[in-house]
Coordinates of N, CA and C in Angstrom, one line a residue:
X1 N 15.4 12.2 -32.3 CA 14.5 11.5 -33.2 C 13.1 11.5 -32.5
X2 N 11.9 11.8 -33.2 CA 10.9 11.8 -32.8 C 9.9 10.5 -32.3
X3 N 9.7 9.8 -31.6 CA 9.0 8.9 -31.5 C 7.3 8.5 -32.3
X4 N 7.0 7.7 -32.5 CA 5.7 7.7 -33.1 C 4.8 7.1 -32.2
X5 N 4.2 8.5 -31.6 CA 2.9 8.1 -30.7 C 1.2 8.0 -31.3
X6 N 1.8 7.5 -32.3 CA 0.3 6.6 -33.3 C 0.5 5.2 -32.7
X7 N 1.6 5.1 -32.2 CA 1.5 3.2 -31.9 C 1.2 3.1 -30.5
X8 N 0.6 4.2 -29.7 CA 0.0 4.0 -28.5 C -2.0 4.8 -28.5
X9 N -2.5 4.1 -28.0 CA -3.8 4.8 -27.7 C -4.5 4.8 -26.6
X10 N -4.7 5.6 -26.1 CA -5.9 5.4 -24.8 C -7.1 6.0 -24.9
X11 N -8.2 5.3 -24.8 CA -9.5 5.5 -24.9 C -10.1 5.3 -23.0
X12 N -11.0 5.9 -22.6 CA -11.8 6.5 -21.4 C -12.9 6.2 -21.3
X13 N -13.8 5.7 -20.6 CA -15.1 5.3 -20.2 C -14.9 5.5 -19.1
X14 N -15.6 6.4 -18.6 CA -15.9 7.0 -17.2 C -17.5 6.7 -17.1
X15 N -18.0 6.6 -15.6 CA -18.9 6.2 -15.0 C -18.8 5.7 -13.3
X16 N -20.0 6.2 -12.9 CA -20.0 6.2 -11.6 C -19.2 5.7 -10.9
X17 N -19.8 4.2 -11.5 CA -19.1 2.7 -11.3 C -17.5 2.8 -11.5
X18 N -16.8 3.4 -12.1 CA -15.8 2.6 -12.4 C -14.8 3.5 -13.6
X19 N -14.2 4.1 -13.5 CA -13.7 4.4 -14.5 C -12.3 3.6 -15.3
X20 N -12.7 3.1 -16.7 CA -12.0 2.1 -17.6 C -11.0 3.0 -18.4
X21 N -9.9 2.7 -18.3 CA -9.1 2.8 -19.4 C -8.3 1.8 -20.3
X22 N -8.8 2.2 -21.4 CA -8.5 0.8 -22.7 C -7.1 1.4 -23.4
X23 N -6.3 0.8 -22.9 CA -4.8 0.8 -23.6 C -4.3 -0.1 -25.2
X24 N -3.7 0.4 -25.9 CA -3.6 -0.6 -27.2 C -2.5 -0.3 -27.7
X25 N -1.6 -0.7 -28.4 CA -0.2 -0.4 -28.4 C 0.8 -0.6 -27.5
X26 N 1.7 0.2 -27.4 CA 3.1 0.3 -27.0 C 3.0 1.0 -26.0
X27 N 3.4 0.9 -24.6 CA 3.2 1.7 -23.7 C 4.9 2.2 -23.4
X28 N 5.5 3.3 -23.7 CA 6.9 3.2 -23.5 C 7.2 5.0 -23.4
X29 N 8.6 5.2 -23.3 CA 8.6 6.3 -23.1 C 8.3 7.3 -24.2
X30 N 8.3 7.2 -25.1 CA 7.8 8.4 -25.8 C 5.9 8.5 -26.2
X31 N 5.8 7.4 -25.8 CA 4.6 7.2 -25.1 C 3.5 7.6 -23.8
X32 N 4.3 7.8 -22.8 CA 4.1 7.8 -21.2 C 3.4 9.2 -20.9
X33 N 3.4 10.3 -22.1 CA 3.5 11.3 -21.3 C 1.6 11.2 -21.6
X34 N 1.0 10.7 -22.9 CA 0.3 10.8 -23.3 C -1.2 10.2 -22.4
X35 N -0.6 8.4 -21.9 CA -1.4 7.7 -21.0 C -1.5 8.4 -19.5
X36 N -0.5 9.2 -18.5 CA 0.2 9.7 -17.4 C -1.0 10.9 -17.8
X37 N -1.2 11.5 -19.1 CA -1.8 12.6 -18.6 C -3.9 12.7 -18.8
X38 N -4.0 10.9 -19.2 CA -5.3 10.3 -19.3 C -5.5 9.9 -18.2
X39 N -4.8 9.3 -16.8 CA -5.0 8.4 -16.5 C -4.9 9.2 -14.8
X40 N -4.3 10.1 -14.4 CA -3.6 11.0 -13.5 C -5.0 11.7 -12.7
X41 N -5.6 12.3 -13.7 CA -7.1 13.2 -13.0 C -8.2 12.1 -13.0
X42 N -8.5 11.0 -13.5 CA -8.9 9.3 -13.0 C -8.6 8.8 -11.6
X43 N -7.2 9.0 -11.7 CA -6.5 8.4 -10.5 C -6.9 9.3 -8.8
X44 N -7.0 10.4 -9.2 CA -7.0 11.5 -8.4 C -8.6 11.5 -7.6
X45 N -9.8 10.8 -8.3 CA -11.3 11.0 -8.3 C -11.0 9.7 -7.1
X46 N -11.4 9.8 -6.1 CA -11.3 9.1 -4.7 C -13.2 8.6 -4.8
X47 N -13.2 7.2 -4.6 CA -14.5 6.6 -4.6 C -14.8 5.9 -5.7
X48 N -13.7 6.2 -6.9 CA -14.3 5.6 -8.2 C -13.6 4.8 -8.6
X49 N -13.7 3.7 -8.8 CA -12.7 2.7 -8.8 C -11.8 3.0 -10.0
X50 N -10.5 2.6 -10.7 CA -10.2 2.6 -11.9 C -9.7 1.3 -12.6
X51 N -9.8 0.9 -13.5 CA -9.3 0.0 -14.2 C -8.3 0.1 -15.6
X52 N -7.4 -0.8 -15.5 CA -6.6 -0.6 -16.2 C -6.7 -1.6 -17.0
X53 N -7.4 -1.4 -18.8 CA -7.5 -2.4 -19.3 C -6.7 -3.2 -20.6
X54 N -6.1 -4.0 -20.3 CA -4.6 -4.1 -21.0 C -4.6 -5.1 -22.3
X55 N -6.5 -5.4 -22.3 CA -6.0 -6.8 -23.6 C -5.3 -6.4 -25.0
X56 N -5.3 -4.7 -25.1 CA -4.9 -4.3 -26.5 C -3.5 -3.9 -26.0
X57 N -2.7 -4.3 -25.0 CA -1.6 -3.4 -24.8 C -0.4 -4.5 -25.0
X58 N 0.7 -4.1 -26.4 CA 1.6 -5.0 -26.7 C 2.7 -5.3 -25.8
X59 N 3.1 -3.9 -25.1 CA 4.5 -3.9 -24.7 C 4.9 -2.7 -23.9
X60 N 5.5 -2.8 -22.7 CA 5.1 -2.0 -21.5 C 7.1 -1.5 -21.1
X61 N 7.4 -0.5 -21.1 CA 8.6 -0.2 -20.8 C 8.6 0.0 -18.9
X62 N 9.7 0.2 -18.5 CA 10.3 0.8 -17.2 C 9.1 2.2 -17.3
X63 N 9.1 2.7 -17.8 CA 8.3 4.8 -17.8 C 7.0 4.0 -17.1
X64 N 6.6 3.1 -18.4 CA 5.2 2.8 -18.4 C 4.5 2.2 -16.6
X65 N 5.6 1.4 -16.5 CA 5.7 0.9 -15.4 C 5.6 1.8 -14.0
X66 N 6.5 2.8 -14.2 CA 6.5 3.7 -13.2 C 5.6 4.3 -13.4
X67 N 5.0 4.9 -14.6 CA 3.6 5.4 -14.2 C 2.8 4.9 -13.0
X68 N 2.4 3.4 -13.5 CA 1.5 2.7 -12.7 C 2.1 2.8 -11.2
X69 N 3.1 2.7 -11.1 CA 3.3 2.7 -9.7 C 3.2 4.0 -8.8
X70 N 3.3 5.0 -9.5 CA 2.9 6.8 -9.0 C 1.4 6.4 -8.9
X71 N 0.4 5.9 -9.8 CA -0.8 5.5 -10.0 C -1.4 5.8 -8.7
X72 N -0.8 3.8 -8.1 CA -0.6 3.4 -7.1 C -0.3 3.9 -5.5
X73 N 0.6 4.7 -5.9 CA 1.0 5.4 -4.7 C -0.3 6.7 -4.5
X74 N -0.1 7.2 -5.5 CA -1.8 8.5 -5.3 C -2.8 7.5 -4.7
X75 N -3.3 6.4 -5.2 CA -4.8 5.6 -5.1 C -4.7 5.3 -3.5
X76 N -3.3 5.1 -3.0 CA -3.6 4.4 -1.7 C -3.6 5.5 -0.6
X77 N -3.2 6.5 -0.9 CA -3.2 7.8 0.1 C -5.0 7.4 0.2
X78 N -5.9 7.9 -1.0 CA -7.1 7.7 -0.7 C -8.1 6.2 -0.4
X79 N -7.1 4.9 -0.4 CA -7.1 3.4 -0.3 C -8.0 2.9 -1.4
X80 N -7.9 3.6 -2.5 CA -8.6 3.4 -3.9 C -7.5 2.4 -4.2
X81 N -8.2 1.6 -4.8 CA -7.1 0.6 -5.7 C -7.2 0.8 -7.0
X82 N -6.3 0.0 -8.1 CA -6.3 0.3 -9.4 C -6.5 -1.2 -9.6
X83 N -7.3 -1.9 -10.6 CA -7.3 -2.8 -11.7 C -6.8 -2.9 -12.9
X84 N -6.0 -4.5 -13.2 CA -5.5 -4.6 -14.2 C -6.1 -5.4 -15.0
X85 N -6.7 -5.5 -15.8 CA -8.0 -6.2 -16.6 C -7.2 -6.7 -18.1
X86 N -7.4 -7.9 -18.2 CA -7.0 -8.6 -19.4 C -5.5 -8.8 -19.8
X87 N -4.9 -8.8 -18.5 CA -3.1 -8.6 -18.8 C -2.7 -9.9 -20.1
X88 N -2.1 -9.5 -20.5 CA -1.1 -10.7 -21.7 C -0.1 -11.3 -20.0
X89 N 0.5 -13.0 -20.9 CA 0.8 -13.4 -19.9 C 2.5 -12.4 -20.2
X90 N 2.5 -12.5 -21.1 CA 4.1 -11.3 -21.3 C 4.4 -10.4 -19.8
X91 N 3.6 -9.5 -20.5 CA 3.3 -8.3 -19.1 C 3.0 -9.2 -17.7
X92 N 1.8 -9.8 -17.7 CA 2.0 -10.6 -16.2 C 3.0 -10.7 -16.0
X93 N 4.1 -11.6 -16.6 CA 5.2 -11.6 -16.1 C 6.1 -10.9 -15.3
X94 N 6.4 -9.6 -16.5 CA 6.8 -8.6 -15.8 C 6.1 -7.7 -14.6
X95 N 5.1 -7.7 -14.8 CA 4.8 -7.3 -13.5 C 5.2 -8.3 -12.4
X96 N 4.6 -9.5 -12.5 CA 5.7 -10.8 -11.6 C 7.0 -10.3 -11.2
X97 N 7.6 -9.8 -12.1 CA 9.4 -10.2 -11.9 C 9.8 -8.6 -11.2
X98 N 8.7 -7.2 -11.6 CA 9.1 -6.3 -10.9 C 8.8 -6.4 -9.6
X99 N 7.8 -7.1 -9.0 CA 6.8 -6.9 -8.1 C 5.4 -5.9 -7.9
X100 N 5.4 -5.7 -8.9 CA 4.1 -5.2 -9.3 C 2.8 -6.1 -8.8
X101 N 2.8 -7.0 -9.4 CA 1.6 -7.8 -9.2 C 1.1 -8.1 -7.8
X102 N 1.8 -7.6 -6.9 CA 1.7 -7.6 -5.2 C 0.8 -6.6 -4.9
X103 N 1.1 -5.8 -5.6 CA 0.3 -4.0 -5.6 C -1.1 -3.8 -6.4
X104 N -1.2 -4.4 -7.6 CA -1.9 -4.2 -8.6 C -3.4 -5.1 -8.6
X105 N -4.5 -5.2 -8.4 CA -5.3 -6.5 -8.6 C -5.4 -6.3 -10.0
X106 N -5.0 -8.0 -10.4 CA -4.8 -8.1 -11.4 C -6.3 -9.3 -11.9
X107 N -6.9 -8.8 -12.8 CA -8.1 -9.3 -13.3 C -8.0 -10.4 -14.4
X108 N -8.1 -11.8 -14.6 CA -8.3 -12.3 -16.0 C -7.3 -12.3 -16.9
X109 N -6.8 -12.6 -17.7 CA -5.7 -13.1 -18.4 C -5.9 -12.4 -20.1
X110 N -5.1 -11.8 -20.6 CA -5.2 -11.7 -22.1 C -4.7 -12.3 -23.2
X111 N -5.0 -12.4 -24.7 CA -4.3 -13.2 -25.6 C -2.9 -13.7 -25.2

């Protein structure tokens, strides 16, 4: 069965400062491959901060999850960190209960 990857988006703002990524939808496996291959050559740019911005992001699977944490593991070889900007208290959670939120600076609170 084909998954419907209209219910995920990622949009990019890159800049010196900081490079943003704006998530909206569904972040899950038939999803992952799409964000992983937005977010990977971002992650990779040593000096530029990145941000993960999650106020449009409904729902986050195990894939999605492990993305971030591959993210993570690249960013700290070069001691770049990743931001999480606008989390839902949902996701906070989960990040809470995986231990994510240990790893991740987590920015501000979403709907």
């Amino acid at each position: 069965m084909k998954r419907d990857t209209q219910k995920f988006h990622v949009k990019v703002l890159s800049a010196p400062e900081a490079h943003i990524v704006y998530m909206t939808g569904e972040l899950d496996l038939g999803t992952a491959e799409l964000f992983q291959s937005a977010v990977e050559p971002l992650a990779a740019q040593e000096g530029v901060p990145l941000k993960l911005n999650m106020r449009e992001l409904t729902y986050i699977d195990s894939t999605g999850i492990g993305i971030i944490v591959s993210l993570l593991k690249q960013r700290q070889a070069s001691d770049g960190q990743i931001t999480a900007q606008e989390v839902s208290p949902k996701i906070r959670r989960l990040f809470d209960m995986t231990g994510l939120s240990q790893f991740l600076n987590v920015e501000g609170g979403g709907g």
